[in-house]
PDB file of N, CA, C and O in Angstrom:
ATOM      1  N   MET A   1     -11.643  -6.966  12.615  1.00  0.00           N
ATOM      2  CA  MET A   1     -11.688  -7.326  11.384  1.00  0.00           C
ATOM      3  C   MET A   1     -10.690  -8.395  11.183  1.00  0.00           C
ATOM      4  O   MET A   1      -9.459  -8.235  11.349  1.00  0.00           O
ATOM      5  N   SER A   2     -11.034  -9.458  10.467  1.00  0.00           N
ATOM      6  CA  SER A   2     -10.073 -10.462  10.113  1.00  0.00           C
ATOM      7  C   SER A   2      -9.593 -10.390   8.552  1.00  0.00           C
ATOM      8  O   SER A   2     -10.200  -9.699   7.932  1.00  0.00           O
ATOM      9  N   GLY A   3      -8.484 -11.091   8.313  1.00  0.00           N
ATOM     10  CA  GLY A   3      -8.109 -11.114   7.111  1.00  0.00           C
ATOM     11  C   GLY A   3      -6.781 -10.390   6.741  1.00  0.00           C
ATOM     12  O   GLY A   3      -5.909  -9.993   7.738  1.00  0.00           O
ATOM     13  N   ARG A   4      -6.465  -9.817   5.719  1.00  0.00           N
ATOM     14  CA  ARG A   4      -5.295  -9.103   5.357  1.00  0.00           C
ATOM     15  C   ARG A   4      -5.019  -7.801   5.964  1.00  0.00           C
ATOM     16  O   ARG A   4      -6.004  -6.993   5.800  1.00  0.00           O
ATOM     17  N   LYS A   5      -3.839  -7.624   6.269  1.00  0.00           N
ATOM     18  CA  LYS A   5      -3.454  -6.205   6.878  1.00  0.00           C
ATOM     19  C   LYS A   5      -2.159  -5.692   6.141  1.00  0.00           C
ATOM     20  O   LYS A   5      -1.477  -6.473   5.564  1.00  0.00           O
ATOM     21  N   ILE A   6      -2.254  -4.398   5.893  1.00  0.00           N
ATOM     22  CA  ILE A   6      -1.114  -3.849   5.099  1.00  0.00           C
ATOM     23  C   ILE A   6      -0.115  -3.364   6.198  1.00  0.00           C
ATOM     24  O   ILE A   6      -0.489  -2.775   7.300  1.00  0.00           O
ATOM     25  N   ASN A   7       1.090  -3.801   5.989  1.00  0.00           N
ATOM     26  CA  ASN A   7       2.208  -3.346   6.740  1.00  0.00           C
ATOM     27  C   ASN A   7       3.284  -2.643   6.322  1.00  0.00           C
ATOM     28  O   ASN A   7       3.670  -2.675   4.971  1.00  0.00           O
ATOM     29  N   VAL A   8       4.010  -1.637   6.887  1.00  0.00           N
ATOM     30  CA  VAL A   8       5.021  -0.894   6.545  1.00  0.00           C
ATOM     31  C   VAL A   8       6.064  -1.877   6.121  1.00  0.00           C
ATOM     32  O   VAL A   8       6.266  -2.955   6.752  1.00  0.00           O
ATOM     33  N   GLY A   9       6.789  -1.633   4.966  1.00  0.00           N
ATOM     34  CA  GLY A   9       7.647  -2.504   4.560  1.00  0.00           C
ATOM     35  C   GLY A   9       7.470  -3.555   3.323  1.00  0.00           C
ATOM     36  O   GLY A   9       8.244  -4.035   2.752  1.00  0.00           O
ATOM     37  N   GLU A  10       6.065  -3.468   3.179  1.00  0.00           N
ATOM     38  CA  GLU A  10       5.695  -4.430   2.045  1.00  0.00           C
ATOM     39  C   GLU A  10       5.865  -3.731   0.694  1.00  0.00           C
ATOM     40  O   GLU A  10       5.686  -2.458   0.651  1.00  0.00           O
ATOM     41  N   VAL A  11       6.047  -4.661  -0.291  1.00  0.00           N
ATOM     42  CA  VAL A  11       6.148  -4.072  -1.749  1.00  0.00           C
ATOM     43  C   VAL A  11       4.872  -4.346  -2.483  1.00  0.00           C
ATOM     44  O   VAL A  11       4.266  -5.377  -2.355  1.00  0.00           O
ATOM     45  N   TRP A  12       4.156  -3.348  -3.130  1.00  0.00           N
ATOM     46  CA  TRP A  12       3.104  -3.455  -3.850  1.00  0.00           C
ATOM     47  C   TRP A  12       3.312  -3.253  -5.174  1.00  0.00           C
ATOM     48  O   TRP A  12       4.102  -2.129  -5.590  1.00  0.00           O
ATOM     49  N   LYS A  13       2.763  -3.758  -6.250  1.00  0.00           N
ATOM     50  CA  LYS A  13       2.918  -3.466  -7.891  1.00  0.00           C
ATOM     51  C   LYS A  13       1.621  -2.598  -8.204  1.00  0.00           C
ATOM     52  O   LYS A  13       0.505  -3.140  -7.954  1.00  0.00           O
ATOM     53  N   ASN A  14       1.822  -1.768  -9.092  1.00  0.00           N
ATOM     54  CA  ASN A  14       0.842  -0.924  -9.666  1.00  0.00           C
ATOM     55  C   ASN A  14       0.185  -2.011 -10.733  1.00  0.00           C
ATOM     56  O   ASN A  14       1.018  -2.462 -11.562  1.00  0.00           O
ATOM     57  N   ASP A  15      -1.021  -2.054 -10.817  1.00  0.00           N
ATOM     58  CA  ASP A  15      -1.681  -2.872 -11.701  1.00  0.00           C
ATOM     59  C   ASP A  15      -1.520  -2.315 -13.298  1.00  0.00           C
ATOM     60  O   ASP A  15      -1.458  -3.030 -14.281  1.00  0.00           O
ATOM     61  N   LYS A  16      -1.476  -1.144 -13.339  1.00  0.00           N
ATOM     62  CA  LYS A  16      -1.568  -0.502 -14.752  1.00  0.00           C
ATOM     63  C   LYS A  16      -0.039  -0.445 -15.389  1.00  0.00           C
ATOM     64  O   LYS A  16       0.146  -0.779 -16.469  1.00  0.00           O
ATOM     65  N   THR A  17       0.901  -0.032 -14.549  1.00  0.00           N
ATOM     66  CA  THR A  17       2.294   0.321 -15.095  1.00  0.00           C
ATOM     67  C   THR A  17       3.268  -0.685 -14.787  1.00  0.00           C
ATOM     68  O   THR A  17       4.273  -0.953 -15.506  1.00  0.00           O
ATOM     69  N   GLY A  18       2.874  -1.575 -13.770  1.00  0.00           N
ATOM     70  CA  GLY A  18       3.825  -2.546 -13.353  1.00  0.00           C
ATOM     71  C   GLY A  18       5.133  -2.267 -12.449  1.00  0.00           C
ATOM     72  O   GLY A  18       5.764  -2.991 -12.010  1.00  0.00           O
ATOM     73  N   GLU A  19       4.880  -0.909 -12.162  1.00  0.00           N
ATOM     74  CA  GLU A  19       5.986  -0.223 -11.183  1.00  0.00           C
ATOM     75  C   GLU A  19       5.737  -0.887  -9.780  1.00  0.00           C
ATOM     76  O   GLU A  19       4.597  -1.079  -9.364  1.00  0.00           O
ATOM     77  N   THR A  20       6.945  -1.070  -9.023  1.00  0.00           N
ATOM     78  CA  THR A  20       6.726  -1.677  -7.750  1.00  0.00           C
ATOM     79  C   THR A  20       6.914  -0.344  -6.654  1.00  0.00           C
ATOM     80  O   THR A  20       7.748   0.492  -6.935  1.00  0.00           O
ATOM     81  N   TYR A  21       6.269  -0.402  -5.746  1.00  0.00           N
ATOM     82  CA  TYR A  21       6.137   0.587  -4.658  1.00  0.00           C
ATOM     83  C   TYR A  21       6.505  -0.002  -3.073  1.00  0.00           C
ATOM     84  O   TYR A  21       5.765  -1.048  -2.958  1.00  0.00           O
ATOM     85  N   LEU A  22       7.084   0.822  -2.370  1.00  0.00           N
ATOM     86  CA  LEU A  22       7.257   0.279  -0.862  1.00  0.00           C
ATOM     87  C   LEU A  22       6.232   0.934   0.039  1.00  0.00           C
ATOM     88  O   LEU A  22       6.167   2.360  -0.043  1.00  0.00           O
ATOM     89  N   VAL A  23       5.603   0.502   1.011  1.00  0.00           N
ATOM     90  CA  VAL A  23       4.676   1.103   1.704  1.00  0.00           C
ATOM     91  C   VAL A  23       5.576   1.756   3.071  1.00  0.00           C
ATOM     92  O   VAL A  23       6.331   0.758   3.497  1.00  0.00           O
ATOM     93  N   THR A  24       5.654   2.980   2.890  1.00  0.00           N
ATOM     94  CA  THR A  24       6.546   3.558   3.930  1.00  0.00           C
ATOM     95  C   THR A  24       5.816   4.053   5.244  1.00  0.00           C
ATOM     96  O   THR A  24       6.468   4.470   6.235  1.00  0.00           O
ATOM     97  N   ARG A  25       4.620   4.164   5.201  1.00  0.00           N
ATOM     98  CA  ARG A  25       3.837   4.763   6.268  1.00  0.00           C
ATOM     99  C   ARG A  25       2.263   4.553   6.071  1.00  0.00           C
ATOM    100  O   ARG A  25       1.880   4.398   5.017  1.00  0.00           O
ATOM    101  N   LEU A  26       1.740   4.070   7.238  1.00  0.00           N
ATOM    102  CA  LEU A  26       0.207   4.150   7.338  1.00  0.00           C
ATOM    103  C   LEU A  26      -0.180   5.122   8.276  1.00  0.00           C
ATOM    104  O   LEU A  26       0.300   5.170   9.383  1.00  0.00           O
ATOM    105  N   PHE A  27      -1.236   5.966   7.938  1.00  0.00           N
ATOM    106  CA  PHE A  27      -2.005   6.691   8.852  1.00  0.00           C
ATOM    107  C   PHE A  27      -3.436   6.987   8.684  1.00  0.00           C
ATOM    108  O   PHE A  27      -3.937   6.741   7.721  1.00  0.00           O
ATOM    109  N   ASN A  28      -3.958   7.544   9.875  1.00  0.00           N
ATOM    110  CA  ASN A  28      -5.478   7.660   9.744  1.00  0.00           C
ATOM    111  C   ASN A  28      -5.647   9.206   9.663  1.00  0.00           C
ATOM    112  O   ASN A  28      -5.157   9.789  10.365  1.00  0.00           O
ATOM    113  N   GLU A  29      -6.801   9.425   8.755  1.00  0.00           N
ATOM    114  CA  GLU A  29      -7.109  10.881   8.717  1.00  0.00           C
ATOM    115  C   GLU A  29      -8.676  10.907   8.677  1.00  0.00           C
ATOM    116  O   GLU A  29      -9.266  10.279   7.636  1.00  0.00           O
ATOM    117  N   ALA A  30      -9.295  11.419   9.622  1.00  0.00           N
ATOM    118  CA  ALA A  30     -10.674  11.510   9.787  1.00  0.00           C
ATOM    119  C   ALA A  30     -11.162  10.108   9.862  1.00  0.00           C
ATOM    120  O   ALA A  30     -10.839   9.477  10.749  1.00  0.00           O
ATOM    121  N   LEU A  31     -11.946   9.615   8.929  1.00  0.00           N
ATOM    122  CA  LEU A  31     -12.476   8.161   9.017  1.00  0.00           C
ATOM    123  C   LEU A  31     -11.946   7.340   7.930  1.00  0.00           C
ATOM    124  O   LEU A  31     -12.421   6.088   7.756  1.00  0.00           O
ATOM    125  N   ALA A  32     -10.727   7.637   7.504  1.00  0.00           N
ATOM    126  CA  ALA A  32     -10.033   6.821   6.371  1.00  0.00           C
ATOM    127  C   ALA A  32      -8.634   6.516   6.898  1.00  0.00           C
ATOM    128  O   ALA A  32      -7.975   7.278   7.520  1.00  0.00           O
ATOM    129  N   THR A  33      -8.016   5.345   6.254  1.00  0.00           N
ATOM    130  CA  THR A  33      -6.755   5.081   6.462  1.00  0.00           C
ATOM    131  C   THR A  33      -6.005   5.193   5.070  1.00  0.00           C
ATOM    132  O   THR A  33      -6.592   4.841   4.025  1.00  0.00           O
ATOM    133  N   PHE A  34      -4.847   5.776   5.031  1.00  0.00           N
ATOM    134  CA  PHE A  34      -3.953   6.000   3.889  1.00  0.00           C
ATOM    135  C   PHE A  34      -2.668   5.534   4.084  1.00  0.00           C
ATOM    136  O   PHE A  34      -2.050   5.149   5.162  1.00  0.00           O
ATOM    137  N   ALA A  35      -2.131   5.020   2.814  1.00  0.00           N
ATOM    138  CA  ALA A  35      -0.938   4.431   2.862  1.00  0.00           C
ATOM    139  C   ALA A  35      -0.027   5.131   1.918  1.00  0.00           C
ATOM    140  O   ALA A  35      -0.295   5.813   0.968  1.00  0.00           O
ATOM    141  N   VAL A  36       1.288   5.552   2.491  1.00  0.00           N
ATOM    142  CA  VAL A  36       2.167   6.376   1.627  1.00  0.00           C
ATOM    143  C   VAL A  36       3.066   5.534   1.052  1.00  0.00           C
ATOM    144  O   VAL A  36       3.739   4.471   1.605  1.00  0.00           O
ATOM    145  N   LEU A  37       3.258   5.527  -0.141  1.00  0.00           N
ATOM    146  CA  LEU A  37       3.937   4.571  -1.158  1.00  0.00           C
ATOM    147  C   LEU A  37       5.217   5.328  -1.784  1.00  0.00           C
ATOM    148  O   LEU A  37       4.908   6.369  -2.318  1.00  0.00           O
ATOM    149  N   ARG A  38       6.514   4.592  -1.805  1.00  0.00           N
ATOM    150  CA  ARG A  38       7.383   5.203  -2.454  1.00  0.00           C
ATOM    151  C   ARG A  38       8.046   4.349  -3.465  1.00  0.00           C
ATOM    152  O   ARG A  38       7.958   3.109  -3.325  1.00  0.00           O
ATOM    153  N   LEU A  39       8.116   4.924  -4.831  1.00  0.00           N
ATOM    154  CA  LEU A  39       8.715   4.054  -5.937  1.00  0.00           C
ATOM    155  C   LEU A  39       9.984   3.417  -5.594  1.00  0.00           C
ATOM    156  O   LEU A  39      10.898   4.093  -5.009  1.00  0.00           O
ATOM    157  N   THR A  40      10.061   2.082  -5.791  1.00  0.00           N
ATOM    158  CA  THR A  40      11.427   1.290  -5.324  1.00  0.00           C
ATOM    159  C   THR A  40      12.460   1.599  -6.313  1.00  0.00           C
ATOM    160  O   THR A  40      13.595   1.383  -5.917  1.00  0.00           O
ATOM    161  N   THR A  41      12.370   2.014  -7.461  1.00  0.00           N
ATOM    162  CA  THR A  41      13.254   2.237  -8.468  1.00  0.00           C
ATOM    163  C   THR A  41      13.950   3.681  -8.606  1.00  0.00           C
ATOM    164  O   THR A  41      14.742   3.928  -9.401  1.00  0.00           O
ATOM    165  N   ASN A  42      13.271   4.659  -8.043  1.00  0.00           N
ATOM    166  CA  ASN A  42      13.726   6.182  -7.960  1.00  0.00           C
ATOM    167  C   ASN A  42      13.439   6.658  -6.595  1.00  0.00           C
ATOM    168  O   ASN A  42      12.118   7.030  -6.262  1.00  0.00           O
ATOM    169  N   ASP A  43      14.559   6.861  -5.837  1.00  0.00           N
ATOM    170  CA  ASP A  43      14.307   7.564  -4.513  1.00  0.00           C
ATOM    171  C   ASP A  43      13.963   9.013  -4.616  1.00  0.00           C
ATOM    172  O   ASP A  43      13.364   9.551  -3.712  1.00  0.00           O
ATOM    173  N   ALA A  44      14.335   9.735  -5.600  1.00  0.00           N
ATOM    174  CA  ALA A  44      13.846  11.040  -5.727  1.00  0.00           C
ATOM    175  C   ALA A  44      12.361  11.373  -6.219  1.00  0.00           C
ATOM    176  O   ALA A  44      11.929  12.525  -6.220  1.00  0.00           O
ATOM    177  N   ALA A  45      11.599  10.423  -6.716  1.00  0.00           N
ATOM    178  CA  ALA A  45      10.237  10.366  -6.947  1.00  0.00           C
ATOM    179  C   ALA A  45       9.481  10.758  -5.710  1.00  0.00           C
ATOM    180  O   ALA A  45       9.634  10.432  -4.459  1.00  0.00           O
ATOM    181  N   LYS A  46       8.389  11.552  -5.981  1.00  0.00           N
ATOM    182  CA  LYS A  46       7.427  12.055  -4.935  1.00  0.00           C
ATOM    183  C   LYS A  46       6.708  10.753  -4.371  1.00  0.00           C
ATOM    184  O   LYS A  46       6.142  10.003  -5.185  1.00  0.00           O
ATOM    185  N   PRO A  47       6.548  10.742  -3.123  1.00  0.00           N
ATOM    186  CA  PRO A  47       5.562   9.731  -2.569  1.00  0.00           C
ATOM    187  C   PRO A  47       4.136   9.858  -2.835  1.00  0.00           C
ATOM    188  O   PRO A  47       3.833  10.911  -3.119  1.00  0.00           O
ATOM    189  N   LEU A  48       3.472   8.604  -3.143  1.00  0.00           N
ATOM    190  CA  LEU A  48       2.062   8.701  -3.510  1.00  0.00           C
ATOM    191  C   LEU A  48       1.330   8.400  -2.117  1.00  0.00           C
ATOM    192  O   LEU A  48       1.708   7.766  -1.171  1.00  0.00           O
ATOM    193  N   ARG A  49       0.171   9.146  -1.971  1.00  0.00           N
ATOM    194  CA  ARG A  49      -0.780   8.753  -0.856  1.00  0.00           C
ATOM    195  C   ARG A  49      -1.935   8.090  -1.622  1.00  0.00           C
ATOM    196  O   ARG A  49      -2.710   8.572  -2.400  1.00  0.00           O
ATOM    197  N   VAL A  50      -2.125   6.841  -0.961  1.00  0.00           N
ATOM    198  CA  VAL A  50      -3.374   5.941  -1.458  1.00  0.00           C
ATOM    199  C   VAL A  50      -4.271   5.568  -0.389  1.00  0.00           C
ATOM    200  O   VAL A  50      -3.853   5.194   0.767  1.00  0.00           O
ATOM    201  N   LYS A  51      -5.488   5.861  -0.626  1.00  0.00           N
ATOM    202  CA  LYS A  51      -6.603   5.417   0.428  1.00  0.00           C
ATOM    203  C   LYS A  51      -6.753   3.887   0.483  1.00  0.00           C
ATOM    204  O   LYS A  51      -6.790   3.285  -0.601  1.00  0.00           O
ATOM    205  N   VAL A  52      -6.691   3.291   1.638  1.00  0.00           N
ATOM    206  CA  VAL A  52      -6.876   2.004   1.998  1.00  0.00           C
ATOM    207  C   VAL A  52      -8.161   1.692   1.865  1.00  0.00           C
ATOM    208  O   VAL A  52      -9.082   2.229   2.370  1.00  0.00           O
ATOM    209  N   ALA A  53      -8.581   0.418   0.988  1.00  0.00           N
ATOM    210  CA  ALA A  53      -9.884   0.118   1.080  1.00  0.00           C
ATOM    211  C   ALA A  53     -10.004  -1.022   1.956  1.00  0.00           C
ATOM    212  O   ALA A  53      -9.209  -1.866   2.107  1.00  0.00           O
ATOM    213  N   ARG A  54     -11.246  -1.103   2.959  1.00  0.00           N
ATOM    214  CA  ARG A  54     -11.557  -2.084   3.791  1.00  0.00           C
ATOM    215  C   ARG A  54     -12.555  -3.013   3.359  1.00  0.00           C
ATOM    216  O   ARG A  54     -13.596  -2.365   2.889  1.00  0.00           O
ATOM    217  N   SER A  55     -12.374  -4.131   3.679  1.00  0.00           N
ATOM    218  CA  SER A  55     -13.635  -5.069   3.386  1.00  0.00           C
ATOM    219  C   SER A  55     -13.494  -6.104   4.455  1.00  0.00           C
ATOM    220  O   SER A  55     -12.723  -6.178   5.227  1.00  0.00           O
ATOM    221  N   ALA A  56     -14.534  -7.155   4.272  1.00  0.00           N
ATOM    222  CA  ALA A  56     -14.426  -8.218   5.213  1.00  0.00           C
ATOM    223  C   ALA A  56     -13.330  -9.030   4.855  1.00  0.00           C
ATOM    224  O   ALA A  56     -12.934  -9.944   5.888  1.00  0.00           O
ATOM    225  N   ASP A  57     -12.852  -9.046   3.819  1.00  0.00           N
ATOM    226  CA  ASP A  57     -11.475  -9.783   3.696  1.00  0.00           C
ATOM    227  C   ASP A  57     -10.214  -9.107   4.072  1.00  0.00           C
ATOM    228  O   ASP A  57      -9.239  -9.772   4.056  1.00  0.00           O
ATOM    229  N   GLY A  58     -10.203  -7.941   4.527  1.00  0.00           N
ATOM    230  CA  GLY A  58      -9.257  -7.242   5.026  1.00  0.00           C
ATOM    231  C   GLY A  58      -8.928  -5.889   4.277  1.00  0.00           C
ATOM    232  O   GLY A  58      -9.815  -5.259   3.995  1.00  0.00           O
ATOM    233  N   MET A  59      -7.685  -5.519   4.246  1.00  0.00           N
ATOM    234  CA  MET A  59      -7.316  -4.181   3.794  1.00  0.00           C
ATOM    235  C   MET A  59      -6.741  -4.325   2.216  1.00  0.00           C
ATOM    236  O   MET A  59      -6.005  -5.429   2.064  1.00  0.00           O
ATOM    237  N   ALA A  60      -6.746  -3.457   1.446  1.00  0.00           N
ATOM    238  CA  ALA A  60      -6.298  -3.675   0.036  1.00  0.00           C
ATOM    239  C   ALA A  60      -5.997  -2.044  -0.475  1.00  0.00           C
ATOM    240  O   ALA A  60      -6.672  -1.207   0.091  1.00  0.00           O
ATOM    241  N   LEU A  61      -5.181  -2.067  -1.306  1.00  0.00           N
ATOM    242  CA  LEU A  61      -4.762  -0.788  -2.038  1.00  0.00           C
ATOM    243  C   LEU A  61      -5.470  -0.863  -3.401  1.00  0.00           C
ATOM    244  O   LEU A  61      -4.847  -1.648  -4.160  1.00  0.00           O
ATOM    245  N   PRO A  62      -6.453  -0.165  -3.719  1.00  0.00           N
ATOM    246  CA  PRO A  62      -7.069  -0.192  -5.032  1.00  0.00           C
ATOM    247  C   PRO A  62      -6.111   0.175  -6.093  1.00  0.00           C
ATOM    248  O   PRO A  62      -5.380   1.230  -6.196  1.00  0.00           O
ATOM    249  N   GLY A  63      -6.056  -0.674  -7.061  1.00  0.00           N
ATOM    250  CA  GLY A  63      -5.023  -0.581  -8.279  1.00  0.00           C
ATOM    251  C   GLY A  63      -3.706  -1.051  -8.006  1.00  0.00           C
ATOM    252  O   GLY A  63      -2.836  -0.916  -8.879  1.00  0.00           O
ATOM    253  N   TYR A  64      -3.455  -1.733  -6.892  1.00  0.00           N
ATOM    254  CA  TYR A  64      -2.151  -2.284  -6.601  1.00  0.00           C
ATOM    255  C   TYR A  64      -2.317  -3.814  -6.020  1.00  0.00           C
ATOM    256  O   TYR A  64      -3.407  -3.998  -5.512  1.00  0.00           O
ATOM    257  N   THR A  65      -1.356  -4.447  -6.193  1.00  0.00           N
ATOM    258  CA  THR A  65      -1.336  -5.973  -5.937  1.00  0.00           C
ATOM    259  C   THR A  65      -0.124  -6.153  -5.071  1.00  0.00           C
ATOM    260  O   THR A  65       1.125  -5.713  -5.493  1.00  0.00           O
ATOM    261  N   PRO A  66      -0.324  -6.977  -3.911  1.00  0.00           N
ATOM    262  CA  PRO A  66       0.837  -7.152  -3.044  1.00  0.00           C
ATOM    263  C   PRO A  66       1.822  -8.173  -3.822  1.00  0.00           C
ATOM    264  O   PRO A  66       1.475  -9.121  -4.660  1.00  0.00           O
ATOM    265  N   THR A  67       3.137  -8.063  -3.888  1.00  0.00           N
ATOM    266  CA  THR A  67       4.116  -8.833  -4.494  1.00  0.00           C
ATOM    267  C   THR A  67       4.571  -9.914  -3.789  1.00  0.00           C
ATOM    268  O   THR A  67       5.179 -10.918  -4.502  1.00  0.00           O
ATOM    269  N   GLN A  68       4.210 -10.232  -2.405  1.00  0.00           N
ATOM    270  CA  GLN A  68       4.447 -11.300  -1.805  1.00  0.00           C
ATOM    271  C   GLN A  68       3.394 -11.809  -1.039  1.00  0.00           C
ATOM    272  O   GLN A  68       2.370 -11.264  -0.588  1.00  0.00           O
ATOM    273  N   ASP A  69       3.286 -13.216  -1.043  1.00  0.00           N
ATOM    274  CA  ASP A  69       2.179 -13.800  -0.259  1.00  0.00           C
ATOM    275  C   ASP A  69       2.517 -13.645   1.129  1.00  0.00           C
ATOM    276  O   ASP A  69       3.568 -14.265   1.667  1.00  0.00           O
ATOM    277  N   THR A  70       1.559 -13.289   1.956  1.00  0.00           N
ATOM    278  CA  THR A  70       1.705 -12.975   3.439  1.00  0.00           C
ATOM    279  C   THR A  70       0.810 -13.855   4.088  1.00  0.00           C
ATOM    280  O   THR A  70       0.546 -13.545   5.248  1.00  0.00           O
ATOM    281  N   GLU A  71       0.393 -15.023   3.439  1.00  0.00           N
ATOM    282  CA  GLU A  71      -0.649 -15.729   4.283  1.00  0.00           C
ATOM    283  C   GLU A  71      -0.016 -16.410   5.508  1.00  0.00           C
ATOM    284  O   GLU A  71      -0.617 -16.872   6.584  1.00  0.00           O
ATOM    285  N   GLY A  72       1.320 -16.741   5.544  1.00  0.00           N
ATOM    286  CA  GLY A  72       2.071 -17.309   6.478  1.00  0.00           C
ATOM    287  C   GLY A  72       2.400 -16.531   7.728  1.00  0.00           C
ATOM    288  O   GLY A  72       2.774 -17.067   8.713  1.00  0.00           O
ATOM    289  N   ARG A  73       2.018 -15.398   7.846  1.00  0.00           N
ATOM    290  CA  ARG A  73       2.301 -14.395   8.966  1.00  0.00           C
ATOM    291  C   ARG A  73       1.419 -14.576  10.020  1.00  0.00           C
ATOM    292  O   ARG A  73       0.186 -14.939   9.950  1.00  0.00           O
TER     293      ARG A  73
END
């Protein structure tokens, strides 16, 4: 699969709330990939588990937008 990959350490913004989250872990469960996100402004907040969407363009987190352009990687 070509296109965008999600990497640990990337920061993603929630499209509804505008809050930013750090990708702390990626893991596979059955036939799906999940990302664990931690709120960047509150270390005590519970981490979120978000299912990764895959397409011909690469990987994405539905409802979230990457905060950095990673085309140069």
